[in-house]
Each structure stands twice: as structure tokens, then as C-alpha cells.
Short mmCIF file of C-alpha atoms in Angstrom, two decimals:
data_model
loop_
_atom_site.label_atom_id
_atom_site.label_comp_id
_atom_site.label_asym_id
_atom_site.label_seq_id
_atom_site.Cartn_x
_atom_site.Cartn_y
_atom_site.Cartn_z
CA MET A 1 97.46 77.88 117.08
CA GLY A 2 95.82 75.91 114.30
CA ILE A 3 95.09 77.22 110.81
CA ASP A 4 91.47 76.96 109.73
CA VAL A 5 91.06 75.54 106.21
CA SER A 6 87.74 75.65 104.36
CA THR A 7 86.37 75.41 100.83
CA PHE A 8 85.62 78.86 99.41
CA GLY A 9 84.60 77.93 95.87
CA GLU A 10 85.49 76.11 92.66
CA HIS A 11 87.16 77.32 89.48
CA GLY A 12 87.95 75.36 86.32
CA GLY A 13 87.05 72.13 88.06
CA LYS A 14 89.48 72.81 90.92
CA ARG A 15 88.54 73.42 94.54
CA VAL A 16 89.46 76.85 95.88
CA ASP A 17 90.57 76.58 99.51
CA GLN A 18 90.65 79.37 102.06
CA PHE A 19 93.27 79.51 104.80
CA ARG A 20 92.71 81.64 107.89
CA LEU A 21 95.80 82.89 109.74
CA VAL A 22 95.30 84.39 113.21
CA SER A 23 98.07 86.04 115.22
CA ASP A 24 98.58 86.50 118.94
CA THR A 25 97.74 90.22 118.54
CA GLY A 26 94.28 89.43 117.16
CA VAL A 27 94.99 90.01 113.45
CA THR A 28 93.09 87.71 111.07
CA VAL A 29 94.08 87.16 107.43
CA ASP A 30 92.05 85.03 105.00
CA ILE A 31 93.92 83.84 101.89
CA ILE A 32 92.36 81.88 99.03
CA GLY A 33 94.02 79.57 96.51
CA TYR A 34 92.60 81.50 93.54
CA GLY A 35 95.49 83.77 92.63
CA VAL A 36 96.85 83.47 96.20
CA ALA A 37 94.53 86.38 96.99
CA VAL A 38 94.39 87.92 100.44
CA ARG A 39 90.60 87.96 100.59
CA ASP A 40 90.22 89.74 103.94
CA TRP A 41 92.57 91.21 106.54
CA ARG A 42 91.12 92.33 109.87
CA VAL A 43 93.04 94.36 112.44
CA PRO A 44 92.01 95.21 116.02
CA VAL A 45 90.98 98.84 116.58
CA ALA A 46 89.26 100.65 119.41
CA GLY A 47 85.83 99.10 119.83
CA GLY A 48 86.43 96.01 117.69
CA GLU A 49 88.22 95.17 114.45
CA ARG A 50 88.45 96.69 110.96
CA SER A 51 88.79 95.09 107.56
CA VAL A 52 91.66 96.88 105.79
CA VAL A 53 91.61 95.36 102.29
CA LEU A 54 89.21 95.22 99.35
CA GLY A 55 87.76 91.84 98.48
CA PHE A 56 84.57 89.82 98.14
CA ASP A 57 82.47 87.69 100.47
CA ASN A 58 81.59 85.23 97.68
CA PHE A 59 83.97 83.46 95.31
CA ALA A 60 81.85 83.99 92.17
CA ALA A 61 82.74 87.69 92.19
CA TYR A 62 86.48 87.04 91.82
CA PRO A 63 86.66 85.61 88.27
CA GLU A 64 83.96 88.01 87.07
CA HIS A 65 84.80 91.31 88.75
CA SER A 66 88.11 91.33 90.62
CA PRO A 67 90.79 93.76 89.36
CA HIS A 68 93.39 91.55 91.06
CA PHE A 69 92.07 92.27 94.56
CA GLY A 70 94.74 90.87 96.88
CA SER A 71 96.23 88.51 94.32
CA LEU A 72 99.68 87.71 92.94
CA ALA A 73 100.11 89.14 89.44
CA GLY A 74 102.44 87.53 86.89
CA ARG A 75 104.29 85.84 85.26
CA VAL A 76 105.22 89.45 84.57
CA ALA A 77 103.43 92.09 86.61
CA ASN A 78 102.45 95.47 85.18
CA ARG A 79 102.54 96.34 81.48
CA ILE A 80 104.49 94.83 78.59
CA LYS A 81 104.56 97.18 75.63
CA GLY A 82 103.35 95.67 72.38
CA ALA A 83 102.53 92.39 74.18
CA SER A 84 105.81 90.94 72.91
CA PHE A 85 109.45 90.58 73.87
CA GLU A 86 112.71 88.93 72.81
CA VAL A 87 114.83 86.43 74.72
CA ASP A 88 117.94 84.77 73.28
CA GLY A 89 117.09 85.98 69.78
CA MET A 90 113.55 84.61 69.85
CA THR A 91 110.48 86.85 69.67
CA TYR A 92 107.52 85.88 71.84
CA LYS A 93 104.04 87.18 71.09
CA LEU A 94 101.72 87.44 74.08
CA PRO A 95 97.92 87.68 74.08
CA PRO A 96 97.16 91.34 74.88
CA ASN A 97 94.56 92.18 77.51
CA ALA A 98 94.95 95.95 77.90
CA GLY A 99 94.71 97.51 74.46
CA GLU A 100 97.92 96.51 72.67
CA LEU A 101 99.66 95.70 75.97
CA GLN A 102 99.76 92.67 78.15
CA LEU A 103 98.95 93.52 81.77
CA HIS A 104 99.71 91.39 84.85
CA GLY A 105 100.54 88.24 82.91
CA GLY A 106 97.47 88.21 80.69
CA ALA A 107 93.82 87.27 81.03
CA GLU A 108 94.81 83.88 82.48
CA GLY A 109 97.91 84.94 84.38
CA LEU A 110 98.98 83.66 87.78
CA GLY A 111 96.49 85.87 89.59
CA ARG A 112 93.67 83.99 87.85
CA GLN A 113 94.93 80.45 88.44
CA VAL A 114 94.08 78.08 91.29
CA TRP A 115 97.19 77.36 93.35
CA SER A 116 97.64 74.41 95.72
CA GLY A 117 97.97 75.41 99.36
CA GLN A 118 99.40 73.66 102.39
CA ALA A 119 99.05 74.92 105.95
CA ASP A 120 102.12 75.19 108.17
CA SER A 121 100.73 75.61 111.67
CA ALA A 122 104.18 75.53 113.30
CA ASN A 123 105.08 78.78 111.52
CA ASN A 124 101.54 80.22 111.28
CA ALA A 125 101.99 80.15 107.52
CA VAL A 126 100.55 78.74 104.33
CA ARG A 127 102.62 77.73 101.30
CA PHE A 128 101.08 77.84 97.84
CA THR A 129 102.55 76.21 94.73
CA HIS A 130 101.69 76.37 91.04
CA PHE A 131 103.20 74.84 87.90
CA SER A 132 103.06 77.09 84.84
CA PRO A 133 103.79 75.13 81.65
CA ASP A 134 105.85 76.26 78.69
CA GLY A 135 103.68 78.51 76.51
CA ALA A 136 101.29 79.63 79.26
CA MET A 137 100.00 83.06 78.23
CA GLY A 138 102.74 83.08 75.57
CA TYR A 139 105.72 82.78 77.92
CA PRO A 140 108.57 80.31 77.37
CA GLY A 141 109.72 77.76 79.92
CA ASN A 142 108.21 75.44 82.48
CA VAL A 143 108.12 77.33 85.78
CA ASN A 144 107.45 76.12 89.30
CA PHE A 145 106.18 78.96 91.49
CA ALA A 146 105.92 79.02 95.28
CA ALA A 147 104.43 81.68 97.55
CA THR A 148 104.47 81.56 101.33
CA TYR A 149 102.45 83.90 103.55
CA SER A 150 103.25 83.94 107.27
CA LEU A 151 101.62 86.06 109.98
CA HIS A 152 103.39 87.14 113.15
CA GLY A 153 101.87 89.84 115.32
CA ASN A 154 100.65 92.60 113.02
CA LYS A 155 103.10 91.78 110.21
CA LEU A 156 102.29 89.65 107.16
CA ARG A 157 105.32 88.34 105.28
CA LEU A 158 105.30 87.13 101.67
CA GLU A 159 108.14 85.05 100.23
CA LEU A 160 108.12 84.24 96.51
CA THR A 161 110.33 81.85 94.55
CA ALA A 162 110.34 80.42 91.03
CA THR A 163 112.53 77.98 89.14
CA THR A 164 112.55 77.54 85.37
CA ASP A 165 114.06 75.16 82.84
CA ARG A 166 114.92 77.90 80.31
CA ALA A 167 115.40 81.66 80.10
CA THR A 168 112.11 83.46 80.74
CA PRO A 169 110.93 86.74 82.25
CA ILE A 170 109.54 86.59 85.80
CA SER A 171 108.40 89.58 87.85
CA LEU A 172 105.66 89.02 90.42
CA VAL A 173 103.78 91.45 92.63
CA GLN A 174 101.37 91.37 95.54
CA HIS A 175 98.33 93.37 94.47
CA GLN A 176 96.63 94.24 97.77
CA TYR A 177 94.08 97.04 97.69
CA PHE A 178 94.09 98.73 101.10
CA ASN A 179 91.72 101.09 102.88
CA LEU A 180 92.83 101.68 106.47
CA GLY A 181 89.92 103.96 107.32
CA THR A 182 86.13 103.93 107.32
CA SER A 183 85.43 106.16 104.29
CA GLU A 184 84.52 104.84 100.84
CA ASN A 185 87.72 106.43 99.46
CA VAL A 186 91.36 106.68 100.52
CA LEU A 187 92.08 110.25 99.47
CA ASP A 188 92.63 111.50 103.03
CA HIS A 189 95.17 108.83 103.93
CA THR A 190 98.69 110.22 104.21
CA ILE A 191 101.36 108.48 102.18
CA GLN A 192 105.16 108.59 102.16
CA VAL A 193 107.48 106.65 99.84
CA ASN A 194 111.28 106.54 99.93
CA SER A 195 111.63 107.45 96.29
CA SER A 196 113.09 110.48 94.51
CA ALA A 197 112.23 109.45 90.95
CA TYR A 198 109.54 107.89 88.79
CA THR A 199 109.23 106.19 85.42
CA LEU A 200 107.71 108.48 82.81
CA LEU A 201 104.69 106.92 81.10
CA GLY A 202 103.57 107.16 77.51
CA ASP A 203 99.97 107.53 76.32
CA ASP A 204 99.58 103.74 76.58
CA LEU A 205 100.60 103.88 80.30
CA ALA A 206 103.77 101.87 79.62
CA PRO A 207 107.09 103.45 80.63
CA THR A 208 108.94 105.38 77.94
CA GLY A 209 112.26 104.41 79.49
CA ALA A 210 112.88 107.83 81.01
CA ILE A 211 113.41 108.07 84.78
CA LEU A 212 112.63 111.56 86.06
CA PRO A 213 113.12 113.29 89.41
CA SER A 214 109.88 113.58 91.37
CA ARG A 215 110.76 116.84 93.14
CA GLY A 216 108.08 119.45 92.51
CA THR A 217 105.63 117.00 90.95
CA GLN A 218 102.55 115.23 92.30
CA TYR A 219 104.77 112.15 92.55
CA ASP A 220 107.03 113.70 95.18
CA LEU A 221 106.09 111.45 98.08
CA ARG A 222 109.25 111.81 100.12
CA GLN A 223 107.28 113.76 102.72
CA LYS A 224 103.88 112.58 103.93
CA ARG A 225 100.97 114.00 101.98
CA THR A 226 97.37 113.11 101.30
CA MET A 227 96.13 112.01 97.89
CA ARG A 228 94.67 115.45 97.25
CA ASP A 229 96.18 118.57 95.70
CA ALA A 230 96.48 121.99 97.34
CA ASN A 231 92.87 122.75 96.41
CA GLY A 232 91.52 119.53 97.91
CA ALA A 233 90.89 117.82 94.57
CA ALA A 234 91.71 114.14 94.15
CA VAL A 235 95.11 113.20 92.73
CA ASP A 236 95.15 110.08 90.55
CA TYR A 237 98.09 107.75 91.13
CA ASP A 238 99.07 104.92 88.79
CA ILE A 239 102.80 105.42 88.63
CA GLY A 240 105.99 103.43 89.02
CA MET A 241 108.25 104.91 91.69
CA VAL A 242 111.97 104.13 91.60
CA LEU A 243 113.16 103.43 95.13
CA ASP A 244 116.23 105.23 96.39
CA THR A 245 119.46 103.27 96.00
CA GLY A 246 121.61 102.53 99.00
CA ARG A 247 118.58 102.09 101.23
CA LYS A 248 118.66 99.66 104.12
CA HIS A 249 116.19 96.78 103.95
CA ALA A 250 115.49 97.33 107.64
CA ASP A 251 113.78 100.61 106.72
CA PRO A 252 110.26 100.60 105.25
CA ILE A 253 109.97 101.71 101.65
CA ALA A 254 106.50 103.18 102.20
CA THR A 255 104.31 104.31 105.09
CA VAL A 256 100.59 105.11 104.97
CA VAL A 257 98.47 106.45 107.85
CA SER A 258 94.68 106.32 108.10
CA PRO A 259 92.74 109.61 108.22
CA ALA A 260 91.94 109.09 111.92
CA LYS A 261 95.59 108.17 112.56
CA ASP A 262 94.49 104.97 114.29
CA LEU A 263 96.21 102.60 111.83
CA THR A 264 99.59 102.79 110.11
CA LEU A 265 100.79 100.58 107.27
CA LYS A 266 104.49 99.98 106.68
CA LEU A 267 105.92 98.10 103.71
CA TRP A 268 109.37 96.53 103.43
CA SER A 269 110.68 94.91 100.24
CA ASP A 270 113.80 93.87 98.35
CA ARG A 271 112.46 95.17 95.01
CA PRO A 272 113.85 98.26 93.18
CA GLY A 273 110.46 99.88 92.62
CA VAL A 274 106.89 100.23 93.79
CA GLN A 275 103.75 101.00 91.78
CA VAL A 276 101.59 103.50 93.63
CA TYR A 277 97.95 103.14 92.57
CA ASN A 278 94.82 104.57 94.17
CA SER A 279 92.07 102.74 92.29
CA VAL A 280 91.88 105.20 89.42
CA TRP A 281 90.05 102.67 87.25
CA THR A 282 87.98 100.89 89.92
CA ASP A 283 84.21 100.63 89.46
CA ILE A 284 82.89 97.31 90.76
CA PRO A 285 79.20 96.59 89.98
CA VAL A 286 78.71 94.03 92.77
CA PRO A 287 79.06 94.42 96.56
CA GLY A 288 82.44 93.95 98.18
CA LEU A 289 83.29 92.84 101.70
CA ASN A 290 80.47 93.53 104.14
CA GLY A 291 78.37 94.96 101.29
CA LYS A 292 80.74 97.85 100.54
CA HIS A 293 80.71 99.65 97.20
CA TYR A 294 84.10 99.91 95.50
CA GLY A 295 84.29 102.90 93.18
CA LYS A 296 87.08 105.22 92.07
CA HIS A 297 89.72 105.76 94.80
CA ALA A 298 88.21 102.99 96.97
CA GLY A 299 91.65 101.62 97.81
CA PHE A 300 95.37 102.11 97.37
CA CYS A 301 98.00 99.65 96.20
CA LEU A 302 101.72 99.59 96.96
CA GLU A 303 102.95 97.04 94.44
CA ASP A 304 106.61 96.32 95.24
CA GLN A 305 108.13 95.04 92.02
CA ASN A 306 110.77 95.35 89.36
CA LEU A 307 110.32 98.35 87.10
CA ALA A 308 107.51 97.97 84.59
CA ASP A 309 108.31 96.97 81.00
CA ALA A 310 111.90 96.10 81.85
CA LEU A 311 111.81 93.80 78.80
CA HIS A 312 111.97 96.86 76.53
CA ASN A 313 114.23 98.99 78.70
CA PRO A 314 117.59 97.27 79.16
CA HIS A 315 118.77 99.95 81.62
CA PHE A 316 116.05 98.78 84.05
CA PRO A 317 116.90 95.87 86.41
CA ASN A 318 116.96 92.55 84.55
CA ILE A 319 113.90 90.28 84.93
CA ILE A 320 115.14 87.36 82.79
CA HIS A 321 115.59 84.26 84.93
CA THR A 322 117.29 81.00 84.03
CA PRO A 323 117.91 77.60 85.63
CA GLU A 324 121.09 79.13 87.06
CA ARG A 325 119.33 82.33 88.15
CA PRO A 326 116.10 81.42 89.98
CA TYR A 327 113.62 84.07 91.08
CA SER A 328 113.18 85.17 94.67
CA HIS A 329 111.36 88.12 96.22
CA TRP A 330 110.11 89.04 99.68
CA CYS A 331 108.03 91.75 101.28
CA ASP A 332 106.65 92.49 104.74
CA ILE A 333 103.48 94.47 105.41
CA GLU A 334 102.65 95.62 108.92
CA ILE A 335 99.36 97.27 109.87
CA ALA A 336 99.04 98.42 113.47
#
């Protein structure tokens, strides 16, 4: 089937295209070139279809109000302590955008750039590319990024690659905000993650370097649980989970079920960690998709990624990439 391409807006003098992927099971995914954001994702349910992500109907809301709804975050996702790092004996200062930290690649990171997109109807896919020059948001190296989304049945696949001409940190993440149900919050979804440990955070929300067992804590997600405590109060999640080693990539790393149990999300990935976030800081002053209000706990994110602030924790998996060590990363998300 053909891929519908339309103009969704303009940013920085560049046209922002929207690509609509439709599968043979009736799933529809709209992806825009601004940040390679999944703008909407609609899944068949009894009596019709349901939008399962947070986004906006109009482009103008994205640059002004989007907390990375559906976008790709980078060059380095998550937090970099002190907004600086060293590579090959050189210290690089980054513009901070979260207190003294840099978050998700900075105020003009990849999730806030217009990427070029090309439809691939034969594979029901769209391939986006972006060139990030040496010095962009303080990072060294010229980097060519590519992101391909393909839709087959109820499964959306993301494949990411990057090549660089010098040593530089690269760690991307898909930043979908999901709500599989019909409520304004996601607290009654049940969540399970194949992780037995988490990265301890400091007061600045950057990892301290310690990796602790999750057993007996609110971060013990090995068995399905809602996002409430034993008394029914909301539990805030904004934590990096360390995925169990020795896992098989054929097994999902996380599973989430809607309150009515009519939709189930499964996530597969080759990354060593996943950030579990349930919109702790969300408070959007303009309407979202279909006029919805997005407040605290409006959505949940499962951000498959390398461990946060790996640049300051050498015992975390290495995120420095070179011409001889290009970047690659894949994930599959199925909602059915």
C-alpha cells in the first residue's frame, strides 16, 4: 500500500513533512520530520480505534510545548552531569538545559531538528536522515544520523545508525509517551520490566554510579504491578532500569497492559537499559491530540537506551563511537 506524505508545518525555514504508515491489521502511525516524532499512533479496538500516544494536532505546539513527545532524543539521551565530558584528553563544555545538566542533547538536540524523510512503500517504511556538524550543541565530530521506522501488522520497528569522523559520544532514544487506555492518567496500567537493578540517582537526577538491586523497592518491576502503591497513591517513575544480562533478544524487555486489558504493549531492544518514566513533570498548557489535556501521569515512556551519564561512569557500557565503531540500535514496539 502507498505511504501518504503531507506537509505538517515549517521550522527554521524547513518544511516539516508527515508520513502516514498503515498496516494490514488497521494500525495507523503518523511520523513527522521534526525530531522524527511519532505524532499519532492509532490501534483498532472494539468499536473503532484508539490513539495510544501523546502528541499534538498542530505543528506549532511542538517547538513551544513538547517534552519530546514521540521524538528521537540525542546526540546523547538522558542527563549528562555538569554538562561536560572528556574524550581523548579533551574537555567539552555543553550548553546546559536542565539546571547544571544537559538533557537529551540540549535545547537544540536531534529531537528539535528537522530531518529529511523518504518513503519506502515496498517495505511500508520511512527513512529519515540528518547531518549534525562538528560543534553542534557542544559535541565533537561530524555525524550522519539515519532512522528508519517500518510498520508490519501491529509492530513498529525503529532502526538507528550513525557514522562519525572522530570520537564522539552517541546514545539515542525513542521518547514515545504512551497511554493505552481512555483515562487522563496511566496509573492503573500494569507494567513489567525484565530488570533486577536500577541506577541510583543523586539530587540532580543524574546517576551516582551505583547500581542497586530493585528487590523490595518501588522499582521492582519484575512482576506486573500498577503505578500505584499499596494504598492506591500514585508512584512517580523517572528511573533508569538495568536490564538483566543473558537475556534473549527474542523476549520483550517490557510489557504494559491497559486498565481494561484490551491492549498490550511489548517492547524489544538491543540496549542494556530502559528509562521508565510516567510523566512526573508533564503539565502541558495547550490541548493535545483530540483536545486532550496532558497533566502529571498522562503517559508513560519506556526509553530503551544506554545507561544515563555513561560519560562519567566508566563501568557503564561505553557510548563513545569512532569511524571504526559506528553506532547502531534497534527496537520493536508492538501494541495489540
